[in-house]
Amino acid sequence: MDASGLESFQIGLILTLSLVTTLASYVFLVVFPVPRNVTLSALMEVTIGLLLMFSRNIYGFVTIAVLMGVSNSFFSSVIIIQKDFVRKDYSVMMTLTSIFSIVGVGSFYLSSVVGVNKLLALMTSALILNVVVSSRLKYKEPRESMRDLFNSMKTVGKTLFSVSFFSVLRKVLTGSYIPLILLSSFPDYSPQEISLYLALSRIPLISFLYFGHRTNNKAFLVLSVVELLLFLALSSFYKFSLYLFLALILLINAGGYLRAPVTEETVVKMMNFSTKLSAFFNLIDMMFSSLASTLFAFLIELDLYYVIFLLTGFSSFLSSLMIYRIMTRESKS
């Protein structure tokens, strides 16, 4: 979007639109089951790829934001395929996701060599393959009533609500806003260069995700404290150097990746692999994410980057403390 001439504030609002659309889609999924959600999501991703090839303007990006929001919500039903997962399976799944994410971010650098359209054509071809794979998945989508949802809410609703509330700032920052903050803070670097540096800085994280299933309760708590200290350092030194910024983000993500498989397993098990409960709490998560994204967009417009890092650091620490308490309780029982 930056390379296509959009301003930072416009980019922030479009990112927020995607989150709002995801939120609205989760409302639909809570009430109505949609068969073969994963396949529909894959088809929408192909459409997004085609739009990126032929309509890179503000109207095209708005359309893409809407499609991306719907696609993200539909894909959340993948939770029903994870019933037989053990902790190491979460590490493997998240490691593969990270690898493809790095390839996606880093590939943008190639657009300066081969051109954007050729790069997008290659990626869209890969998305078509994803449609084929998704359509061949064999799984049974359970029928769940609203009564089932209410019964589940009575047992785990308050805990999941609190975890979602405090974890959302970190998710929005690392998932969407780090590239935008880098572009705003270091204008001497092109979007392609920043894309390359981001990809390179994330490569070492793959091993942290893979070995995350070995993280025990004590290590989880220590990593959470260290992450808070790193966010405090980032709030003070984020403009000192691009490489220092990337190094601090690398360390923050390393700790987060070591905790990620444990956190994923804990939350998914609390949901009891219920697609309706998953959709409901993803809905809550998107509501918080939309608010957080809007807040970040205005803070960036006011150049209050250090406030973003301070808020994110403390909220992420509180979320980790809640997960730690759940893990400790489960290990005792």
Short mmCIF file of C-alpha atoms in Angstrom, two decimals:
data_model
loop_
_atom_site.label_atom_id
_atom_site.label_comp_id
_atom_site.label_asym_id
_atom_site.label_seq_id
_atom_site.Cartn_x
_atom_site.Cartn_y
_atom_site.Cartn_z
CA MET A 1 0.00 0.00 0.00
CA ASP A 2 2.85 2.35 0.83
CA ALA A 3 4.53 1.57 -2.50
CA SER A 4 1.24 2.32 -4.28
CA GLY A 5 1.13 5.85 -2.87
CA LEU A 6 -1.23 5.53 0.09
CA GLU A 7 -0.54 7.61 3.19
CA SER A 8 0.20 6.03 6.58
CA PHE A 9 -3.14 7.14 8.04
CA GLN A 10 -5.03 5.65 5.07
CA ILE A 11 -3.13 2.39 5.48
CA GLY A 12 -3.99 2.28 9.17
CA LEU A 13 -7.70 2.79 8.47
CA ILE A 14 -7.70 0.10 5.76
CA LEU A 15 -6.07 -2.35 8.19
CA THR A 16 -8.82 -1.44 10.65
CA LEU A 17 -11.50 -2.04 7.99
CA SER A 18 -10.16 -5.57 7.50
CA LEU A 19 -10.48 -6.22 11.22
CA VAL A 20 -14.01 -4.78 11.34
CA THR A 21 -15.06 -7.02 8.42
CA THR A 22 -13.61 -10.03 10.20
CA LEU A 23 -15.63 -9.04 13.26
CA ALA A 24 -18.87 -8.88 11.26
CA SER A 25 -18.12 -12.26 9.67
CA TYR A 26 -17.67 -13.86 13.08
CA VAL A 27 -21.13 -12.58 14.08
CA PHE A 28 -22.49 -14.51 11.09
CA LEU A 29 -20.52 -17.65 11.95
CA VAL A 30 -21.76 -17.68 15.55
CA VAL A 31 -25.37 -17.78 14.33
CA PHE A 32 -25.11 -19.73 11.05
CA PRO A 33 -22.82 -22.67 10.24
CA VAL A 34 -21.03 -22.43 6.89
CA PRO A 35 -20.02 -25.80 5.38
CA ARG A 36 -16.48 -26.08 4.04
CA ASN A 37 -15.32 -22.80 5.55
CA VAL A 38 -11.67 -23.56 4.85
CA THR A 39 -12.27 -24.05 1.11
CA LEU A 40 -14.28 -20.83 0.83
CA SER A 41 -11.49 -18.98 2.59
CA ALA A 42 -8.96 -20.36 0.09
CA LEU A 43 -11.11 -19.18 -2.86
CA MET A 44 -11.25 -15.67 -1.41
CA GLU A 45 -7.46 -15.61 -1.08
CA VAL A 46 -7.15 -16.28 -4.82
CA THR A 47 -9.51 -13.37 -5.50
CA ILE A 48 -7.34 -11.14 -3.30
CA GLY A 49 -4.28 -12.13 -5.32
CA LEU A 50 -6.00 -11.24 -8.59
CA LEU A 51 -7.15 -7.87 -7.23
CA LEU A 52 -3.60 -7.07 -6.12
CA MET A 53 -2.43 -7.71 -9.68
CA PHE A 54 -4.98 -5.47 -11.41
CA SER A 55 -6.29 -2.93 -8.90
CA ARG A 56 -3.60 -1.46 -6.65
CA ASN A 57 -5.39 1.74 -5.67
CA ILE A 58 -7.34 2.81 -2.61
CA TYR A 59 -10.59 1.27 -3.92
CA GLY A 60 -8.88 -2.02 -4.68
CA PHE A 61 -7.25 -2.11 -1.26
CA VAL A 62 -10.59 -1.40 0.44
CA THR A 63 -12.14 -4.34 -1.45
CA ILE A 64 -9.18 -6.52 -0.51
CA ALA A 65 -9.55 -5.52 3.14
CA VAL A 66 -13.18 -6.68 3.12
CA LEU A 67 -12.35 -9.99 1.40
CA MET A 68 -9.42 -10.57 3.72
CA GLY A 69 -11.63 -9.99 6.75
CA VAL A 70 -14.21 -12.55 5.61
CA SER A 71 -11.51 -15.03 4.59
CA ASN A 72 -9.75 -14.80 7.96
CA SER A 73 -12.95 -15.52 9.88
CA PHE A 74 -13.95 -18.46 7.68
CA PHE A 75 -10.49 -20.00 8.01
CA SER A 76 -10.77 -20.03 11.82
CA SER A 77 -12.87 -23.21 11.53
CA VAL A 78 -9.57 -25.07 10.99
CA ILE A 79 -9.73 -25.61 14.77
CA ILE A 80 -11.89 -28.71 14.21
CA ILE A 81 -9.00 -30.46 12.47
CA GLN A 82 -6.79 -30.12 15.59
CA LYS A 83 -8.63 -32.53 17.92
CA ASP A 84 -5.81 -35.09 17.92
CA PHE A 85 -2.99 -32.55 18.20
CA VAL A 86 -0.35 -32.85 20.91
CA ARG A 87 1.85 -29.91 21.91
CA LYS A 88 4.56 -30.74 19.36
CA ASP A 89 1.94 -30.67 16.58
CA TYR A 90 1.23 -27.04 17.45
CA SER A 91 4.95 -26.30 17.23
CA VAL A 92 5.19 -27.91 13.78
CA MET A 93 2.03 -26.19 12.50
CA MET A 94 3.10 -22.76 13.72
CA THR A 95 6.65 -23.28 12.41
CA LEU A 96 5.39 -24.03 8.89
CA THR A 97 3.07 -21.01 9.07
CA SER A 98 6.02 -18.83 10.08
CA ILE A 99 8.19 -20.13 7.23
CA PHE A 100 5.58 -19.27 4.60
CA SER A 101 4.97 -15.90 6.26
CA ILE A 102 8.68 -15.07 6.03
CA VAL A 103 8.73 -16.10 2.38
CA GLY A 104 5.72 -13.87 1.74
CA VAL A 105 7.23 -10.81 3.44
CA GLY A 106 10.69 -11.30 1.97
CA SER A 107 9.40 -11.94 -1.55
CA PHE A 108 8.22 -8.34 -1.81
CA TYR A 109 11.88 -7.39 -2.13
CA LEU A 110 11.95 -9.33 -5.41
CA SER A 111 9.36 -6.94 -6.85
CA SER A 112 12.17 -4.45 -7.39
CA VAL A 113 13.85 -7.04 -9.65
CA VAL A 114 11.10 -8.97 -11.45
CA GLY A 115 8.22 -6.50 -11.08
CA VAL A 116 5.20 -6.59 -8.80
CA ASN A 117 2.80 -8.27 -11.25
CA LYS A 118 5.11 -11.21 -11.98
CA LEU A 119 5.63 -11.75 -8.26
CA LEU A 120 1.89 -11.58 -7.57
CA ALA A 121 1.17 -14.01 -10.42
CA LEU A 122 3.52 -16.53 -8.83
CA MET A 123 1.92 -16.10 -5.40
CA THR A 124 -1.60 -16.35 -6.82
CA SER A 125 -0.63 -19.63 -8.47
CA ALA A 126 0.39 -20.93 -5.04
CA LEU A 127 -2.99 -19.78 -3.67
CA ILE A 128 -4.77 -21.79 -6.37
CA LEU A 129 -2.86 -24.86 -5.14
CA ASN A 130 -4.16 -24.03 -1.66
CA VAL A 131 -7.75 -24.25 -2.99
CA VAL A 132 -7.06 -27.74 -4.33
CA VAL A 133 -5.55 -28.92 -1.03
CA SER A 134 -8.35 -27.36 1.05
CA SER A 135 -11.07 -28.96 -1.07
CA ARG A 136 -9.56 -32.40 -0.47
CA LEU A 137 -9.46 -32.13 3.34
CA LYS A 138 -11.70 -34.70 5.02
CA TYR A 139 -13.37 -33.53 8.21
CA LYS A 140 -16.83 -33.45 9.73
CA GLU A 141 -18.17 -30.12 10.91
CA PRO A 142 -20.21 -30.70 14.11
CA ARG A 143 -23.67 -29.23 14.63
CA GLU A 144 -23.64 -26.91 17.60
CA SER A 145 -26.61 -25.07 19.07
CA MET A 146 -26.66 -21.70 20.78
CA ARG A 147 -27.37 -23.57 24.02
CA ASP A 148 -24.05 -25.38 23.63
CA LEU A 149 -22.37 -22.01 23.25
CA PHE A 150 -24.00 -20.60 26.39
CA ASN A 151 -23.04 -23.67 28.43
CA SER A 152 -19.43 -23.34 27.34
CA MET A 153 -19.45 -19.63 28.15
CA LYS A 154 -20.40 -20.40 31.75
CA THR A 155 -17.27 -22.46 32.30
CA VAL A 156 -14.48 -20.74 30.34
CA GLY A 157 -15.99 -17.50 29.07
CA LYS A 158 -14.57 -15.08 31.65
CA THR A 159 -11.03 -16.45 31.37
CA LEU A 160 -10.96 -16.43 27.57
CA PHE A 161 -12.44 -12.92 27.51
CA SER A 162 -9.67 -11.61 29.80
CA VAL A 163 -6.87 -13.33 27.86
CA SER A 164 -8.20 -11.92 24.59
CA PHE A 165 -8.50 -8.40 26.02
CA PHE A 166 -4.90 -8.20 27.21
CA SER A 167 -3.23 -10.06 24.34
CA VAL A 168 -4.76 -8.09 21.48
CA LEU A 169 -2.34 -5.13 21.44
CA ARG A 170 0.65 -7.40 20.92
CA LYS A 171 -1.15 -9.30 18.18
CA VAL A 172 -2.10 -6.13 16.27
CA LEU A 173 1.35 -4.58 16.67
CA THR A 174 3.41 -7.58 15.53
CA GLY A 175 0.87 -8.70 12.93
CA SER A 176 0.16 -5.42 11.14
CA TYR A 177 1.88 -2.32 12.44
CA ILE A 178 5.61 -3.06 12.74
CA PRO A 179 6.23 -2.51 8.98
CA LEU A 180 4.22 0.72 9.05
CA ILE A 181 6.14 2.00 12.10
CA LEU A 182 9.44 1.14 10.40
CA LEU A 183 8.42 3.01 7.23
CA SER A 184 7.41 6.04 9.28
CA SER A 185 10.44 6.03 11.58
CA PHE A 186 13.09 5.35 8.92
CA PRO A 187 12.02 7.15 5.69
CA ASP A 188 15.51 6.76 4.18
CA TYR A 189 14.79 3.06 3.59
CA SER A 190 12.50 1.91 0.77
CA PRO A 191 9.53 -0.44 1.39
CA GLN A 192 11.42 -3.18 -0.48
CA GLU A 193 14.48 -2.82 1.75
CA ILE A 194 12.39 -2.90 4.92
CA SER A 195 10.54 -5.95 3.60
CA LEU A 196 13.87 -7.74 3.11
CA TYR A 197 15.21 -6.78 6.53
CA LEU A 198 11.99 -7.89 8.23
CA ALA A 199 12.15 -11.26 6.50
CA LEU A 200 15.81 -11.78 7.37
CA SER A 201 15.22 -10.84 11.02
CA ARG A 202 12.44 -13.42 11.28
CA ILE A 203 14.39 -16.38 9.91
CA PRO A 204 16.06 -17.25 13.26
CA LEU A 205 12.61 -17.34 14.88
CA ILE A 206 11.67 -20.57 13.09
CA SER A 207 13.74 -22.68 15.48
CA PHE A 208 12.18 -20.97 18.51
CA LEU A 209 8.69 -21.94 17.33
CA TYR A 210 9.70 -25.52 16.66
CA PHE A 211 11.20 -26.01 20.14
CA GLY A 212 8.43 -24.04 21.86
CA HIS A 213 6.63 -27.25 22.89
CA ARG A 214 9.46 -27.86 25.38
CA THR A 215 8.79 -24.62 27.29
CA ASN A 216 7.79 -25.44 30.87
CA ASN A 217 5.83 -23.30 33.31
CA LYS A 218 8.84 -21.64 34.93
CA ALA A 219 10.47 -20.81 31.59
CA PHE A 220 7.14 -19.40 30.36
CA LEU A 221 7.04 -16.93 33.28
CA VAL A 222 10.70 -15.90 32.89
CA LEU A 223 10.23 -15.29 29.16
CA SER A 224 7.18 -13.12 29.89
CA VAL A 225 9.17 -10.90 32.28
CA VAL A 226 12.05 -10.57 29.78
CA GLU A 227 9.60 -9.57 27.03
CA LEU A 228 8.22 -6.76 29.19
CA LEU A 229 11.76 -5.42 29.74
CA LEU A 230 12.44 -5.56 25.99
CA PHE A 231 9.29 -3.56 25.24
CA LEU A 232 10.44 -0.93 27.74
CA ALA A 233 13.81 -0.76 25.96
CA LEU A 234 12.06 -0.49 22.56
CA SER A 235 9.96 2.45 23.77
CA SER A 236 13.19 4.35 24.58
CA PHE A 237 15.48 3.38 21.68
CA TYR A 238 13.16 2.65 18.74
CA LYS A 239 14.49 5.61 16.67
CA PHE A 240 18.15 5.09 17.51
CA SER A 241 18.79 2.69 14.62
CA LEU A 242 16.84 0.48 12.23
CA TYR A 243 19.07 -2.46 13.15
CA LEU A 244 18.59 -1.92 16.90
CA PHE A 245 14.82 -1.75 16.32
CA LEU A 246 14.90 -5.02 14.37
CA ALA A 247 17.13 -6.66 16.99
CA LEU A 248 14.74 -5.78 19.82
CA ILE A 249 11.74 -6.98 17.80
CA LEU A 250 13.66 -10.18 17.05
CA LEU A 251 14.22 -10.82 20.76
CA ILE A 252 10.60 -9.95 21.62
CA ASN A 253 9.32 -12.34 18.97
CA ALA A 254 11.79 -15.05 20.02
CA GLY A 255 10.30 -15.08 23.52
CA GLY A 256 6.80 -14.95 22.11
CA TYR A 257 7.52 -17.83 19.72
CA LEU A 258 8.90 -19.98 22.54
CA ARG A 259 5.63 -19.43 24.41
CA ALA A 260 3.32 -19.60 21.37
CA PRO A 261 2.76 -23.40 21.05
CA VAL A 262 2.04 -23.67 24.78
CA THR A 263 -0.37 -20.75 24.65
CA GLU A 264 -2.10 -22.09 21.51
CA GLU A 265 -2.59 -25.53 23.03
CA THR A 266 -3.92 -24.07 26.30
CA VAL A 267 -6.48 -21.79 24.62
CA VAL A 268 -7.66 -24.36 22.04
CA LYS A 269 -8.21 -26.99 24.73
CA MET A 270 -10.20 -24.48 26.78
CA MET A 271 -12.50 -24.06 23.76
CA ASN A 272 -12.93 -27.85 23.55
CA PHE A 273 -12.50 -27.63 19.73
CA SER A 274 -15.90 -25.98 19.38
CA THR A 275 -16.21 -24.07 16.10
CA LYS A 276 -19.04 -21.93 17.46
CA LEU A 277 -17.16 -21.06 20.65
CA SER A 278 -14.04 -20.37 18.59
CA ALA A 279 -16.02 -18.06 16.30
CA PHE A 280 -17.51 -16.23 19.28
CA PHE A 281 -14.18 -15.55 20.95
CA ASN A 282 -12.57 -14.66 17.65
CA LEU A 283 -15.43 -12.18 17.35
CA ILE A 284 -14.53 -10.73 20.75
CA ASP A 285 -10.86 -10.72 19.76
CA MET A 286 -11.64 -8.84 16.53
CA MET A 287 -13.68 -6.26 18.42
CA PHE A 288 -10.68 -5.56 20.61
CA SER A 289 -8.34 -5.70 17.59
CA SER A 290 -10.42 -3.14 15.69
CA LEU A 291 -10.26 -0.76 18.64
CA ALA A 292 -6.53 -1.39 19.07
CA SER A 293 -5.84 -0.85 15.35
CA THR A 294 -7.77 2.43 15.39
CA LEU A 295 -5.86 3.52 18.49
CA PHE A 296 -2.53 2.65 16.84
CA ALA A 297 -3.48 4.54 13.66
CA PHE A 298 -4.08 7.74 15.65
CA LEU A 299 -0.98 7.27 17.84
CA ILE A 300 1.12 6.89 14.68
CA GLU A 301 -0.45 10.04 13.23
CA LEU A 302 0.62 11.84 16.46
CA ASP A 303 4.11 10.24 16.38
CA LEU A 304 3.51 8.63 19.80
CA TYR A 305 5.31 5.40 18.97
CA TYR A 306 6.73 4.97 22.47
CA VAL A 307 3.19 4.92 23.88
CA ILE A 308 2.35 2.02 21.54
CA PHE A 309 5.30 0.00 22.83
CA LEU A 310 4.57 0.73 26.50
CA LEU A 311 0.88 -0.20 26.21
CA THR A 312 1.71 -3.35 24.27
CA GLY A 313 4.39 -4.48 26.70
CA PHE A 314 2.27 -4.23 29.84
CA SER A 315 -0.88 -5.71 28.29
CA SER A 316 1.05 -8.65 26.85
CA PHE A 317 2.61 -9.32 30.26
CA LEU A 318 -0.82 -9.43 31.94
CA SER A 319 -2.09 -11.86 29.29
CA SER A 320 0.93 -14.13 29.83
CA LEU A 321 0.33 -14.12 33.58
CA MET A 322 -3.22 -15.39 33.00
CA ILE A 323 -2.00 -18.19 30.71
CA TYR A 324 0.65 -19.07 33.31
CA ARG A 325 -2.01 -19.41 36.03
CA ILE A 326 -4.06 -21.74 33.81
CA MET A 327 -1.00 -23.88 33.03
CA THR A 328 -0.06 -24.08 36.72
CA ARG A 329 -3.58 -25.09 37.68
CA GLU A 330 -3.67 -27.80 35.02
CA SER A 331 -0.28 -29.23 36.01
CA LYS A 332 -1.41 -29.51 39.63
CA SER A 333 -4.62 -31.28 38.66
#
